[in-house]
Amino acid sequence: MIDKLSAKKIKVLHVRSTIGMYGAEQVLLNVLPVLNNFCEASLLTLETVLGDSATLRTLLSDLGVDTHGFIPKGRVDRQVIKSIEEQIKTAEFNVIHTHDYKSLFYVYSTLKTLNIPIVHHIHGSLGNTISEKVYAVIEKLMMRKVSRVLTVSQEQKKNIETDLFTYPEIKQVNNGTVVSSMPESNKPNLDILNLIMVARFTEEKNHLLAIDMVEKLKNLNVPVILNLLGSGPLMAVIEEIINVRNLKDCINLVGFTRDVTAWLDRSDILLITSTTEGMPLNMLEGMERGLPIISTAVGEIPRLIREANCGSTYSTIGELIKLVMDIRNNRTSWNELGLLGREYVKENLSVEQQARSLYLEYVGLV
């Protein structure tokens, strides 16, 4: 058992560059309050003057987590770097935990000046645009000097281990999710199959595949509703495609919402169409609400579906349509798969288990 009194001696600063509430932000929102049962966890965010970049800091502050925010001017703000370094020194943090390439860049100087171990966390992949590919190279160069690299999937871990660069110890720490009680069923219409996607509107999430699927099912007179939750740079493009194809009656563009759980509880199936993933939090959240999962075979998803027996993967739109038809015709058996997924999350992927794993990583560095 972890000795919480001695654990309180470990002070960890989590650093995240954020523009809104996406997957990594939700991970931090879930885990930091729980992590404070094991050590002293604080958050520092690098924000912008636009959008919802202060949301994560505000939400965690309301939950009692010590938070700090900076708004860098330009790509490199040396004054912010200096201020962060001084704050780290004054607060006497034992470990710095970075969650993206920019946050690592802004604390990188502490490697030499303060000699504090840095844990760098890989939540997703970079490389969808030319600028992201440049950032990915910069991130890899800096990762060579950190104390430990954490990944959320075996695929990420293997990719780093086989890279041209040599890195420090690489560990996989599974994401976790909050487990809560289940309400009575409130499905709006048992005659219509309700699918849900919770994903940022970016290229790798591949919303177009889901739209193509719905269009084909509509042409076959198969009643389905697809609810799209999230925000992102391609949201307006996706909305235009939905309008042009006359699919507004069967695709609901919800956008960003903090009430994801309520939408999951009104759904029958969680759909993932991504071309790349680690261990997506939206999948864990769907499993926790008892939803069966149908997904592309990327990242940790095939392993989770196999071990939990909570759904199926597909490779083509034809396979996806067959899965949806099977779910519609065999709801009882698919609902049972969803409940198996919920039990798997409760036993293996709770936020408490994630917090404990992170704490043990910190203990090994101080």
PDB file of C-alpha atoms in Angstrom, residues 203-354:
ATOM      1  CA  GLU A 203      -8.000  14.974 -40.457  1.00  0.00           C
ATOM      2  CA  GLU A 204      -6.852  11.894 -38.532  1.00  0.00           C
ATOM      3  CA  LYS A 205     -10.297  11.427 -36.931  1.00  0.00           C
ATOM      4  CA  ASN A 206     -11.669  10.724 -40.428  1.00  0.00           C
ATOM      5  CA  HIS A 207     -15.238  11.967 -39.956  1.00  0.00           C
ATOM      6  CA  LEU A 208     -15.796  11.639 -43.691  1.00  0.00           C
ATOM      7  CA  LEU A 209     -15.883   7.834 -43.386  1.00  0.00           C
ATOM      8  CA  ALA A 210     -18.727   8.095 -40.873  1.00  0.00           C
ATOM      9  CA  ILE A 211     -20.619  10.489 -43.147  1.00  0.00           C
ATOM     10  CA  ASP A 212     -20.190   8.140 -46.123  1.00  0.00           C
ATOM     11  CA  MET A 213     -21.523   5.295 -44.000  1.00  0.00           C
ATOM     12  CA  VAL A 214     -24.622   7.220 -42.924  1.00  0.00           C
ATOM     13  CA  GLU A 215     -25.316   8.302 -46.510  1.00  0.00           C
ATOM     14  CA  LYS A 216     -25.178   4.709 -47.754  1.00  0.00           C
ATOM     15  CA  LEU A 217     -27.463   3.513 -44.947  1.00  0.00           C
ATOM     16  CA  LYS A 218     -29.920   6.303 -45.698  1.00  0.00           C
ATOM     17  CA  ASN A 219     -30.026   5.206 -49.339  1.00  0.00           C
ATOM     18  CA  LEU A 220     -30.797   1.680 -48.077  1.00  0.00           C
ATOM     19  CA  ASN A 221     -33.629   3.069 -45.912  1.00  0.00           C
ATOM     20  CA  VAL A 222     -31.873   1.953 -42.728  1.00  0.00           C
ATOM     21  CA  PRO A 223     -32.815   4.405 -39.918  1.00  0.00           C
ATOM     22  CA  VAL A 224     -29.733   5.574 -38.031  1.00  0.00           C
ATOM     23  CA  ILE A 225     -28.778   8.777 -36.250  1.00  0.00           C
ATOM     24  CA  LEU A 226     -25.142   9.847 -35.891  1.00  0.00           C
ATOM     25  CA  ASN A 227     -24.307  12.399 -33.199  1.00  0.00           C
ATOM     26  CA  LEU A 228     -20.959  14.164 -33.666  1.00  0.00           C
ATOM     27  CA  LEU A 229     -19.488  15.634 -30.474  1.00  0.00           C
ATOM     28  CA  GLY A 230     -16.361  17.770 -30.423  1.00  0.00           C
ATOM     29  CA  SER A 231     -14.821  20.823 -32.022  1.00  0.00           C
ATOM     30  CA  GLY A 232     -11.791  21.554 -34.163  1.00  0.00           C
ATOM     31  CA  PRO A 233     -10.498  23.179 -37.348  1.00  0.00           C
ATOM     32  CA  LEU A 234     -12.460  20.983 -39.771  1.00  0.00           C
ATOM     33  CA  MET A 235     -15.838  21.400 -38.093  1.00  0.00           C
ATOM     34  CA  ALA A 236     -17.124  23.957 -40.625  1.00  0.00           C
ATOM     35  CA  VAL A 237     -15.989  21.735 -43.498  1.00  0.00           C
ATOM     36  CA  ILE A 238     -17.819  18.734 -42.052  1.00  0.00           C
ATOM     37  CA  GLU A 239     -20.959  20.827 -41.522  1.00  0.00           C
ATOM     38  CA  GLU A 240     -20.886  21.929 -45.172  1.00  0.00           C
ATOM     39  CA  ILE A 241     -20.522  18.320 -46.358  1.00  0.00           C
ATOM     40  CA  ILE A 242     -23.498  17.278 -44.222  1.00  0.00           C
ATOM     41  CA  ASN A 243     -25.602  20.091 -45.700  1.00  0.00           C
ATOM     42  CA  VAL A 244     -24.560  19.450 -49.309  1.00  0.00           C
ATOM     43  CA  ARG A 245     -25.379  15.739 -48.998  1.00  0.00           C
ATOM     44  CA  ASN A 246     -28.729  16.501 -47.359  1.00  0.00           C
ATOM     45  CA  LEU A 247     -27.929  14.489 -44.235  1.00  0.00           C
ATOM     46  CA  LYS A 248     -29.041  16.930 -41.540  1.00  0.00           C
ATOM     47  CA  ASP A 249     -31.983  14.653 -40.716  1.00  0.00           C
ATOM     48  CA  CYS A 250     -29.671  11.807 -39.703  1.00  0.00           C
ATOM     49  CA  ILE A 251     -26.410  13.500 -38.630  1.00  0.00           C
ATOM     50  CA  ASN A 252     -26.534  15.780 -35.619  1.00  0.00           C
ATOM     51  CA  LEU A 253     -23.553  18.136 -35.358  1.00  0.00           C
ATOM     52  CA  VAL A 254     -23.539  18.697 -31.596  1.00  0.00           C
ATOM     53  CA  GLY A 255     -20.132  20.382 -31.380  1.00  0.00           C
ATOM     54  CA  PHE A 256     -18.273  20.910 -28.130  1.00  0.00           C
ATOM     55  CA  THR A 257     -20.147  19.960 -24.971  1.00  0.00           C
ATOM     56  CA  ARG A 258     -19.171  19.240 -21.379  1.00  0.00           C
ATOM     57  CA  ASP A 259     -22.170  16.943 -21.082  1.00  0.00           C
ATOM     58  CA  VAL A 260     -20.611  14.029 -22.980  1.00  0.00           C
ATOM     59  CA  THR A 261     -21.879  11.441 -20.498  1.00  0.00           C
ATOM     60  CA  ALA A 262     -25.514  12.401 -21.111  1.00  0.00           C
ATOM     61  CA  TRP A 263     -25.034  11.974 -24.861  1.00  0.00           C
ATOM     62  CA  LEU A 264     -23.337   8.602 -24.360  1.00  0.00           C
ATOM     63  CA  ASP A 265     -26.225   7.441 -22.196  1.00  0.00           C
ATOM     64  CA  ARG A 266     -28.654   8.221 -25.033  1.00  0.00           C
ATOM     65  CA  SER A 267     -26.597   6.263 -27.565  1.00  0.00           C
ATOM     66  CA  ASP A 268     -26.455   2.638 -28.665  1.00  0.00           C
ATOM     67  CA  ILE A 269     -22.939   2.390 -30.058  1.00  0.00           C
ATOM     68  CA  LEU A 270     -19.652   4.314 -29.978  1.00  0.00           C
ATOM     69  CA  LEU A 271     -18.113   4.732 -33.426  1.00  0.00           C
ATOM     70  CA  ILE A 272     -14.412   5.436 -34.001  1.00  0.00           C
ATOM     71  CA  THR A 273     -13.140   6.095 -37.534  1.00  0.00           C
ATOM     72  CA  SER A 274      -9.627   7.340 -36.751  1.00  0.00           C
ATOM     73  CA  THR A 275      -6.604   6.599 -38.908  1.00  0.00           C
ATOM     74  CA  THR A 276      -4.314   6.864 -35.866  1.00  0.00           C
ATOM     75  CA  GLU A 277      -4.888   6.628 -32.102  1.00  0.00           C
ATOM     76  CA  GLY A 278      -3.105   5.777 -28.866  1.00  0.00           C
ATOM     77  CA  MET A 279      -5.524   4.765 -26.147  1.00  0.00           C
ATOM     78  CA  PRO A 280      -8.442   7.123 -26.873  1.00  0.00           C
ATOM     79  CA  LEU A 281     -10.233   8.432 -23.834  1.00  0.00           C
ATOM     80  CA  ASN A 282     -13.499   8.598 -25.759  1.00  0.00           C
ATOM     81  CA  MET A 283     -13.351   4.816 -26.077  1.00  0.00           C
ATOM     82  CA  LEU A 284     -12.817   4.348 -22.340  1.00  0.00           C
ATOM     83  CA  GLU A 285     -15.672   6.744 -21.623  1.00  0.00           C
ATOM     84  CA  GLY A 286     -17.946   4.844 -24.005  1.00  0.00           C
ATOM     85  CA  MET A 287     -17.003   1.518 -22.440  1.00  0.00           C
ATOM     86  CA  GLU A 288     -17.612   2.937 -18.969  1.00  0.00           C
ATOM     87  CA  ARG A 289     -21.161   3.850 -20.024  1.00  0.00           C
ATOM     88  CA  GLY A 290     -21.755   0.315 -21.289  1.00  0.00           C
ATOM     89  CA  LEU A 291     -21.596   1.066 -25.022  1.00  0.00           C
ATOM     90  CA  PRO A 292     -20.252  -1.520 -27.449  1.00  0.00           C
ATOM     91  CA  ILE A 293     -17.408  -0.185 -29.622  1.00  0.00           C
ATOM     92  CA  ILE A 294     -16.921  -0.405 -33.390  1.00  0.00           C
ATOM     93  CA  SER A 295     -13.642   1.049 -34.563  1.00  0.00           C
ATOM     94  CA  THR A 296     -10.814   1.050 -37.012  1.00  0.00           C
ATOM     95  CA  ALA A 297      -7.959  -1.219 -35.870  1.00  0.00           C
ATOM     96  CA  VAL A 298      -5.493   1.430 -34.658  1.00  0.00           C
ATOM     97  CA  GLY A 299      -3.434   1.933 -31.493  1.00  0.00           C
ATOM     98  CA  GLU A 300      -4.565   0.052 -28.391  1.00  0.00           C
ATOM     99  CA  ILE A 301      -8.138  -0.269 -29.671  1.00  0.00           C
ATOM    100  CA  PRO A 302      -7.905  -3.824 -31.110  1.00  0.00           C
ATOM    101  CA  ARG A 303      -6.296  -5.119 -27.900  1.00  0.00           C
ATOM    102  CA  LEU A 304      -8.920  -3.499 -25.696  1.00  0.00           C
ATOM    103  CA  ILE A 305     -11.790  -4.794 -27.815  1.00  0.00           C
ATOM    104  CA  ARG A 306     -10.262  -8.272 -27.818  1.00  0.00           C
ATOM    105  CA  GLU A 307      -9.529  -8.410 -24.079  1.00  0.00           C
ATOM    106  CA  ALA A 308     -12.838  -6.822 -23.037  1.00  0.00           C
ATOM    107  CA  ASN A 309     -14.907  -8.548 -25.741  1.00  0.00           C
ATOM    108  CA  CYS A 310     -16.783  -5.266 -26.099  1.00  0.00           C
ATOM    109  CA  GLY A 311     -17.203  -4.797 -29.842  1.00  0.00           C
ATOM    110  CA  SER A 312     -15.463  -5.200 -33.170  1.00  0.00           C
ATOM    111  CA  THR A 313     -13.014  -3.561 -35.557  1.00  0.00           C
ATOM    112  CA  TYR A 314     -13.429  -2.998 -39.285  1.00  0.00           C
ATOM    113  CA  SER A 315     -11.175  -2.155 -42.224  1.00  0.00           C
ATOM    114  CA  THR A 316     -13.536  -0.997 -44.974  1.00  0.00           C
ATOM    115  CA  ILE A 317     -16.785   0.927 -45.217  1.00  0.00           C
ATOM    116  CA  GLY A 318     -18.448  -2.292 -46.341  1.00  0.00           C
ATOM    117  CA  GLU A 319     -17.393  -4.029 -43.134  1.00  0.00           C
ATOM    118  CA  LEU A 320     -18.565  -1.033 -41.127  1.00  0.00           C
ATOM    119  CA  ILE A 321     -22.019  -1.088 -42.721  1.00  0.00           C
ATOM    120  CA  LYS A 322     -22.336  -4.835 -42.045  1.00  0.00           C
ATOM    121  CA  LEU A 323     -21.470  -4.238 -38.401  1.00  0.00           C
ATOM    122  CA  VAL A 324     -24.088  -1.509 -38.064  1.00  0.00           C
ATOM    123  CA  MET A 325     -26.718  -3.737 -39.667  1.00  0.00           C
ATOM    124  CA  ASP A 326     -25.808  -6.599 -37.336  1.00  0.00           C
ATOM    125  CA  ILE A 327     -26.045  -4.332 -34.292  1.00  0.00           C
ATOM    126  CA  ARG A 328     -29.459  -3.109 -35.402  1.00  0.00           C
ATOM    127  CA  ASN A 329     -30.718  -6.680 -35.834  1.00  0.00           C
ATOM    128  CA  ASN A 330     -29.119  -8.118 -32.688  1.00  0.00           C
ATOM    129  CA  ARG A 331     -29.314  -5.364 -30.099  1.00  0.00           C
ATOM    130  CA  THR A 332     -29.530  -7.651 -27.075  1.00  0.00           C
ATOM    131  CA  SER A 333     -26.295  -9.505 -27.790  1.00  0.00           C
ATOM    132  CA  TRP A 334     -24.455  -6.256 -28.607  1.00  0.00           C
ATOM    133  CA  ASN A 335     -25.759  -4.647 -25.417  1.00  0.00           C
ATOM    134  CA  GLU A 336     -24.248  -7.556 -23.509  1.00  0.00           C
ATOM    135  CA  LEU A 337     -20.876  -6.835 -25.147  1.00  0.00           C
ATOM    136  CA  GLY A 338     -21.176  -3.236 -23.979  1.00  0.00           C
ATOM    137  CA  LEU A 339     -21.685  -4.364 -20.387  1.00  0.00           C
ATOM    138  CA  LEU A 340     -18.590  -6.554 -20.648  1.00  0.00           C
ATOM    139  CA  GLY A 341     -16.655  -3.453 -21.674  1.00  0.00           C
ATOM    140  CA  ARG A 342     -17.929  -1.574 -18.638  1.00  0.00           C
ATOM    141  CA  GLU A 343     -16.746  -4.355 -16.316  1.00  0.00           C
ATOM    142  CA  TYR A 344     -13.338  -4.366 -17.994  1.00  0.00           C
ATOM    143  CA  VAL A 345     -12.914  -0.633 -17.440  1.00  0.00           C
ATOM    144  CA  LYS A 346     -13.951  -0.917 -13.796  1.00  0.00           C
ATOM    145  CA  GLU A 347     -11.380  -3.649 -13.199  1.00  0.00           C
ATOM    146  CA  ASN A 348      -8.489  -2.410 -15.342  1.00  0.00           C
ATOM    147  CA  LEU A 349      -8.789   1.181 -16.556  1.00  0.00           C
ATOM    148  CA  SER A 350     -10.119   3.350 -13.761  1.00  0.00           C
ATOM    149  CA  VAL A 351      -8.639   6.786 -13.133  1.00  0.00           C
ATOM    150  CA  GLU A 352      -7.506   5.548  -9.704  1.00  0.00           C
ATOM    151  CA  GLN A 353      -5.364   2.885 -11.353  1.00  0.00           C
ATOM    152  CA  GLN A 354      -3.899   5.456 -13.730  1.00  0.00           C
TER     153      GLN A 354
END
